[in-house]
Amino acid sequence: ERVENSGPPAPVGRQSLFDPSLERRVEAPVFLREQLPPGTRVPGPALITEDQTTTVVTSNYRADIDTRSCIVLSRQEENARA
């Protein structure tokens, strides 16, 4: 189930990663999963970290946090990318 989307909180850092959709390295913001409430939308590229894993959101995807606090990855439209 989805909720109204809002932007993410300030990132806790930045990390270099290889983005295969751009075919180059990019500096991506790093977000803590525990700080992303339901309704948060995180556009790629970004990293969402938690204790046991890191979710990589490439530039052609976005991550939405649903009402159960699950990360839902969706492909972004070409013209929606910044």
CSV table of N, CA, C and O in Angstrom, one decimal:
chain,number,residue,atom,x,y,z
A,1,GLU,N,0.8,-1.2,0.0
A,1,GLU,CA,0.0,0.0,0.0
A,1,GLU,C,0.9,1.2,0.0
A,1,GLU,O,1.9,1.3,0.7
A,2,ARG,N,0.5,2.2,-0.8
A,2,ARG,CA,1.3,3.4,-0.9
A,2,ARG,C,0.7,4.6,-0.1
A,2,ARG,O,-0.5,4.6,0.2
A,3,VAL,N,1.5,5.5,0.3
A,3,VAL,CA,1.1,6.7,1.0
A,3,VAL,C,1.6,7.9,0.2
A,3,VAL,O,2.4,7.8,-0.7
A,4,GLU,N,1.1,9.1,0.6
A,4,GLU,CA,1.5,10.3,-0.1
A,4,GLU,C,3.0,10.5,0.1
A,4,GLU,O,3.6,10.3,1.1
A,5,ASN,N,3.7,10.8,-1.0
A,5,ASN,CA,5.2,10.9,-1.1
A,5,ASN,C,5.7,12.2,-0.6
A,5,ASN,O,5.1,13.3,-0.9
A,6,SER,N,6.8,12.1,0.1
A,6,SER,CA,7.5,13.3,0.6
A,6,SER,C,9.0,13.0,0.3
A,6,SER,O,9.4,11.9,0.1
A,7,GLY,N,9.8,14.1,0.3
A,7,GLY,CA,11.2,14.0,0.0
A,7,GLY,C,11.9,13.4,1.2
A,7,GLY,O,11.4,13.3,2.3
A,8,PRO,N,13.1,12.9,1.0
A,8,PRO,CA,13.9,12.2,2.0
A,8,PRO,C,14.5,13.3,3.0
A,8,PRO,O,14.6,14.5,2.6
A,9,PRO,N,14.9,12.8,4.2
A,9,PRO,CA,15.6,13.7,5.1
A,9,PRO,C,17.0,14.0,4.5
A,9,PRO,O,17.4,13.4,3.5
A,10,ALA,N,17.8,14.8,5.2
A,10,ALA,CA,19.1,15.1,4.7
A,10,ALA,C,20.0,13.8,4.8
A,10,ALA,O,19.8,13.0,5.7
A,11,PRO,N,20.8,13.6,3.7
A,11,PRO,CA,21.6,12.4,3.7
A,11,PRO,C,22.6,12.5,4.9
A,11,PRO,O,23.0,13.6,5.3
A,12,VAL,N,23.1,11.3,5.3
A,12,VAL,CA,24.1,11.2,6.4
A,12,VAL,C,25.5,11.3,5.8
A,12,VAL,O,26.5,11.4,6.5
A,13,GLY,N,25.6,11.2,4.5
A,13,GLY,CA,26.9,11.3,3.8
A,13,GLY,C,26.7,11.1,2.3
A,13,GLY,O,25.6,11.1,1.8
A,14,ARG,N,27.9,10.9,1.7
A,14,ARG,CA,27.9,10.7,0.2
A,14,ARG,C,28.9,9.6,0.0
A,14,ARG,O,29.9,9.4,0.7
A,15,GLN,N,28.6,8.8,-1.0
A,15,GLN,CA,29.5,7.6,-1.4
A,15,GLN,C,29.6,7.5,-2.9
A,15,GLN,O,28.6,7.6,-3.6
A,16,SER,N,30.8,7.2,-3.3
A,16,SER,CA,31.0,7.0,-4.8
A,16,SER,C,30.5,5.6,-5.1
A,16,SER,O,30.8,4.7,-4.4
A,17,LEU,N,29.8,5.5,-6.2
A,17,LEU,CA,29.4,4.2,-6.7
A,17,LEU,C,29.3,4.2,-8.2
A,17,LEU,O,29.2,5.2,-8.8
A,18,PHE,N,29.4,3.0,-8.8
A,18,PHE,CA,29.3,2.8,-10.2
A,18,PHE,C,27.9,2.7,-10.6
A,18,PHE,O,27.2,1.8,-10.0
A,19,ASP,N,27.3,3.6,-11.4
A,19,ASP,CA,25.9,3.5,-11.8
A,19,ASP,C,25.9,2.9,-13.2
A,19,ASP,O,26.3,3.6,-14.2
A,20,PRO,N,25.4,1.7,-13.4
A,20,PRO,CA,25.4,1.0,-14.7
A,20,PRO,C,24.5,1.7,-15.7
A,20,PRO,O,24.8,1.6,-16.9
A,21,SER,N,23.5,2.3,-15.3
A,21,SER,CA,22.6,3.0,-16.2
A,21,SER,C,23.3,4.2,-16.8
A,21,SER,O,23.0,4.6,-18.0
A,22,LEU,N,24.2,4.9,-16.1
A,22,LEU,CA,25.0,6.0,-16.6
A,22,LEU,C,26.3,5.6,-17.1
A,22,LEU,O,27.0,6.4,-17.8
A,23,GLU,N,26.7,4.4,-16.8
A,23,GLU,CA,28.0,3.8,-17.3
A,23,GLU,C,29.2,4.6,-16.8
A,23,GLU,O,30.2,4.9,-17.5
A,24,ARG,N,29.1,5.1,-15.5
A,24,ARG,CA,30.2,5.9,-14.9
A,24,ARG,C,30.0,5.9,-13.4
A,24,ARG,O,28.9,5.6,-12.9
A,25,ARG,N,31.0,6.4,-12.6
A,25,ARG,CA,30.9,6.5,-11.2
A,25,ARG,C,30.2,7.8,-10.9
A,25,ARG,O,30.3,8.8,-11.6
A,26,VAL,N,29.4,7.8,-9.8
A,26,VAL,CA,28.7,9.0,-9.4
A,26,VAL,C,28.8,9.1,-7.9
A,26,VAL,O,29.1,8.1,-7.2
A,27,GLU,N,28.6,10.3,-7.3
A,27,GLU,CA,28.6,10.5,-5.9
A,27,GLU,C,27.1,10.5,-5.5
A,27,GLU,O,26.3,11.3,-5.9
A,28,ALA,N,26.8,9.5,-4.7
A,28,ALA,CA,25.4,9.3,-4.3
A,28,ALA,C,25.2,9.6,-2.8
A,28,ALA,O,26.0,9.3,-2.0
A,29,PRO,N,24.0,10.2,-2.5
A,29,PRO,CA,23.7,10.5,-1.1
A,29,PRO,C,23.4,9.1,-0.4
A,29,PRO,O,22.9,8.2,-1.0
A,30,VAL,N,23.8,9.1,0.9
A,30,VAL,CA,23.6,7.9,1.7
A,30,VAL,C,22.5,8.2,2.8
A,30,VAL,O,22.6,9.3,3.5
A,31,PHE,N,21.5,7.4,2.8
A,31,PHE,CA,20.4,7.6,3.8
A,31,PHE,C,20.3,6.4,4.7
A,31,PHE,O,20.6,5.3,4.3
A,32,LEU,N,20.0,6.6,6.0
A,32,LEU,CA,19.8,5.6,7.0
A,32,LEU,C,18.3,5.1,6.8
A,32,LEU,O,17.4,5.9,6.9
A,33,ARG,N,18.1,3.8,6.7
A,33,ARG,CA,16.8,3.3,6.5
A,33,ARG,C,15.9,3.7,7.6
A,33,ARG,O,14.7,4.0,7.5
A,34,GLU,N,16.4,3.6,8.9
A,34,GLU,CA,15.6,3.9,10.0
A,34,GLU,C,15.1,5.4,10.1
A,34,GLU,O,14.1,5.7,10.8
A,35,GLN,N,15.7,6.3,9.3
A,35,GLN,CA,15.2,7.7,9.2
A,35,GLN,C,14.3,7.9,8.1
A,35,GLN,O,13.9,9.1,7.8
A,36,LEU,N,13.8,6.9,7.4
A,36,LEU,CA,12.9,7.1,6.2
A,36,LEU,C,11.5,6.6,6.6
A,36,LEU,O,11.2,5.4,6.6
A,37,PRO,N,10.6,7.6,6.9
A,37,PRO,CA,9.3,7.2,7.3
A,37,PRO,C,8.4,6.8,6.1
A,37,PRO,O,8.8,7.1,5.0
A,38,PRO,N,7.3,6.1,6.3
A,38,PRO,CA,6.4,5.9,5.2
A,38,PRO,C,6.1,7.1,4.4
A,38,PRO,O,5.9,8.2,5.1
A,39,GLY,N,6.0,7.0,3.1
A,39,GLY,CA,5.7,8.2,2.3
A,39,GLY,C,7.0,8.9,1.7
A,39,GLY,O,6.9,9.7,0.9
A,40,THR,N,8.2,8.5,2.2
A,40,THR,CA,9.4,9.1,1.7
A,40,THR,C,9.7,8.5,0.3
A,40,THR,O,9.6,7.4,0.0
A,41,ARG,N,10.1,9.4,-0.6
A,41,ARG,CA,10.6,9.1,-1.9
A,41,ARG,C,12.0,9.5,-2.0
A,41,ARG,O,12.4,10.6,-1.8
A,42,VAL,N,12.9,8.5,-2.4
A,42,VAL,CA,14.3,8.8,-2.6
A,42,VAL,C,14.6,8.5,-4.1
A,42,VAL,O,14.6,7.4,-4.5
A,43,PRO,N,14.9,9.6,-4.8
A,43,PRO,CA,15.3,9.4,-6.2
A,43,PRO,C,16.7,8.9,-6.3
A,43,PRO,O,17.6,9.2,-5.5
A,44,GLY,N,17.0,8.1,-7.3
A,44,GLY,CA,18.3,7.6,-7.6
A,44,GLY,C,19.2,8.6,-8.3
A,44,GLY,O,18.6,9.5,-8.9
A,45,PRO,N,20.5,8.5,-8.2
A,45,PRO,CA,21.2,7.5,-7.5
A,45,PRO,C,21.2,7.8,-6.0
A,45,PRO,O,21.3,8.9,-5.6
A,46,ALA,N,21.2,6.7,-5.2
A,46,ALA,CA,21.2,6.9,-3.7
A,46,ALA,C,21.5,5.5,-3.1
A,46,ALA,O,21.4,4.5,-3.8
A,47,LEU,N,22.0,5.5,-1.9
A,47,LEU,CA,22.2,4.3,-1.1
A,47,LEU,C,21.3,4.4,0.2
A,47,LEU,O,21.3,5.5,0.8
A,48,ILE,N,20.7,3.3,0.5
A,48,ILE,CA,19.8,3.3,1.7
A,48,ILE,C,20.5,2.2,2.5
A,48,ILE,O,20.5,1.0,2.1
A,49,THR,N,21.0,2.6,3.7
A,49,THR,CA,21.8,1.6,4.5
A,49,THR,C,21.0,1.2,5.8
A,49,THR,O,20.2,2.0,6.3
A,50,GLU,N,21.2,0.0,6.2
A,50,GLU,CA,20.7,-0.5,7.5
A,50,GLU,C,21.8,-1.5,8.0
A,50,GLU,O,22.8,-1.8,7.3
A,51,ASP,N,21.5,-2.1,9.1
A,51,ASP,CA,22.5,-2.9,9.8
A,51,ASP,C,23.0,-4.1,8.9
A,51,ASP,O,24.2,-4.3,8.9
A,52,GLN,N,22.2,-4.8,8.2
A,52,GLN,CA,22.6,-6.0,7.5
A,52,GLN,C,22.7,-5.9,6.0
A,52,GLN,O,23.1,-6.8,5.4
A,53,THR,N,22.3,-4.7,5.5
A,53,THR,CA,22.3,-4.6,4.0
A,53,THR,C,22.3,-3.1,3.6
A,53,THR,O,22.0,-2.2,4.4
A,54,THR,N,22.6,-2.9,2.3
A,54,THR,CA,22.5,-1.6,1.7
A,54,THR,C,21.7,-1.8,0.4
A,54,THR,O,22.0,-2.7,-0.4
A,55,THR,N,20.7,-1.0,0.2
A,55,THR,CA,20.0,-1.0,-1.1
A,55,THR,C,20.6,0.1,-2.0
A,55,THR,O,20.7,1.3,-1.6
A,56,VAL,N,20.9,-0.3,-3.2
A,56,VAL,CA,21.5,0.6,-4.2
A,56,VAL,C,20.3,1.0,-5.1
A,56,VAL,O,19.7,0.2,-5.7
A,57,VAL,N,20.1,2.3,-5.2
A,57,VAL,CA,19.1,2.9,-6.1
A,57,VAL,C,19.8,3.6,-7.2
A,57,VAL,O,20.4,4.6,-7.0
A,58,THR,N,19.8,3.0,-8.4
A,58,THR,CA,20.5,3.6,-9.5
A,58,THR,C,19.7,4.8,-10.1
A,58,THR,O,18.6,5.0,-9.7
A,59,SER,N,20.4,5.5,-10.9
A,59,SER,CA,19.7,6.7,-11.4
A,59,SER,C,18.4,6.5,-12.2
A,59,SER,O,17.6,7.4,-12.3
A,60,ASN,N,18.2,5.3,-12.7
A,60,ASN,CA,17.0,5.1,-13.5
A,60,ASN,C,15.9,4.5,-12.6
A,60,ASN,O,14.8,4.1,-13.1
A,61,TYR,N,16.1,4.5,-11.2
A,61,TYR,CA,15.1,4.0,-10.3
A,61,TYR,C,14.8,5.1,-9.2
A,61,TYR,O,15.6,6.0,-9.0
A,62,ARG,N,13.7,4.9,-8.5
A,62,ARG,CA,13.5,5.6,-7.2
A,62,ARG,C,13.0,4.6,-6.2
A,62,ARG,O,12.6,3.5,-6.5
A,63,ALA,N,13.2,5.0,-4.9
A,63,ALA,CA,12.8,4.2,-3.8
A,63,ALA,C,11.7,4.9,-3.1
A,63,ALA,O,11.8,6.0,-2.7
A,64,ASP,N,10.5,4.2,-2.9
A,64,ASP,CA,9.4,4.8,-2.1
A,64,ASP,C,9.3,3.9,-0.9
A,64,ASP,O,9.4,2.6,-1.0
A,65,ILE,N,9.1,4.5,0.3
A,65,ILE,CA,8.8,3.7,1.5
A,65,ILE,C,7.3,3.6,1.7
A,65,ILE,O,6.6,4.7,1.8
A,66,ASP,N,6.8,2.4,1.6
A,66,ASP,CA,5.3,2.2,1.7
A,66,ASP,C,4.8,2.2,3.1
A,66,ASP,O,5.6,2.5,4.1
A,67,THR,N,3.5,2.0,3.3
A,67,THR,CA,2.9,2.1,4.7
A,67,THR,C,3.4,1.1,5.6
A,67,THR,O,3.3,1.2,6.8
A,68,ARG,N,4.0,0.0,5.1
A,68,ARG,CA,4.6,-1.1,6.0
A,68,ARG,C,6.1,-0.8,6.2
A,68,ARG,O,6.8,-1.7,6.7
A,69,SER,N,6.6,0.3,5.7
A,69,SER,CA,8.0,0.7,5.8
A,69,SER,C,8.9,-0.2,4.9
A,69,SER,O,10.1,-0.3,5.1
A,70,CYS,N,8.3,-0.8,3.9
A,70,CYS,CA,9.1,-1.6,2.9
A,70,CYS,C,9.6,-0.6,1.8
A,70,CYS,O,9.0,0.4,1.5
A,71,ILE,N,10.8,-0.9,1.3
A,71,ILE,CA,11.3,-0.2,0.2
A,71,ILE,C,10.7,-0.7,-1.1
A,71,ILE,O,10.9,-1.9,-1.4
A,72,VAL,N,10.1,0.1,-1.9
A,72,VAL,CA,9.5,-0.3,-3.2
A,72,VAL,C,10.3,0.5,-4.3
A,72,VAL,O,10.3,1.7,-4.3
A,73,LEU,N,11.0,-0.3,-5.1
A,73,LEU,CA,11.8,0.3,-6.2
A,73,LEU,C,11.0,0.4,-7.4
A,73,LEU,O,10.3,-0.6,-7.8
A,74,SER,N,11.0,1.5,-8.1
A,74,SER,CA,10.2,1.8,-9.3
A,74,SER,C,11.1,2.4,-10.4
A,74,SER,O,11.9,3.3,-10.0
A,75,ARG,N,11.0,2.0,-11.6
A,75,ARG,CA,11.8,2.6,-12.7
A,75,ARG,C,11.2,4.0,-12.9
A,75,ARG,O,10.0,4.2,-13.0
A,76,GLN,N,12.1,5.0,-13.0
A,76,GLN,CA,11.8,6.4,-13.3
A,76,GLN,C,11.6,6.6,-14.8
A,76,GLN,O,12.3,5.9,-15.6
A,77,GLU,N,10.7,7.4,-15.2
A,77,GLU,CA,10.6,7.8,-16.6
A,77,GLU,C,11.9,8.6,-17.0
A,77,GLU,O,12.5,9.3,-16.2
A,78,GLU,N,12.3,8.4,-18.2
A,78,GLU,CA,13.5,9.1,-18.7
A,78,GLU,C,13.5,10.6,-18.5
A,78,GLU,O,14.5,11.1,-18.0
A,79,ASN,N,12.4,11.2,-18.7
A,79,ASN,CA,12.3,12.7,-18.6
A,79,ASN,C,12.2,13.1,-17.2
A,79,ASN,O,12.2,14.3,-16.8
A,80,ALA,N,11.9,12.2,-16.2
A,80,ALA,CA,11.8,12.5,-14.8
A,80,ALA,C,13.1,12.6,-14.1
A,80,ALA,O,13.2,13.1,-13.0
A,81,ARG,N,14.1,12.1,-14.7
A,81,ARG,CA,15.5,12.1,-14.1
A,81,ARG,C,16.1,13.4,-14.2
A,81,ARG,O,16.0,14.1,-15.2
A,82,ALA,N,16.8,13.8,-13.1
A,82,ALA,CA,17.5,15.1,-13.1
A,82,ALA,C,18.9,15.0,-13.6
A,82,ALA,O,19.5,14.0,-13.5
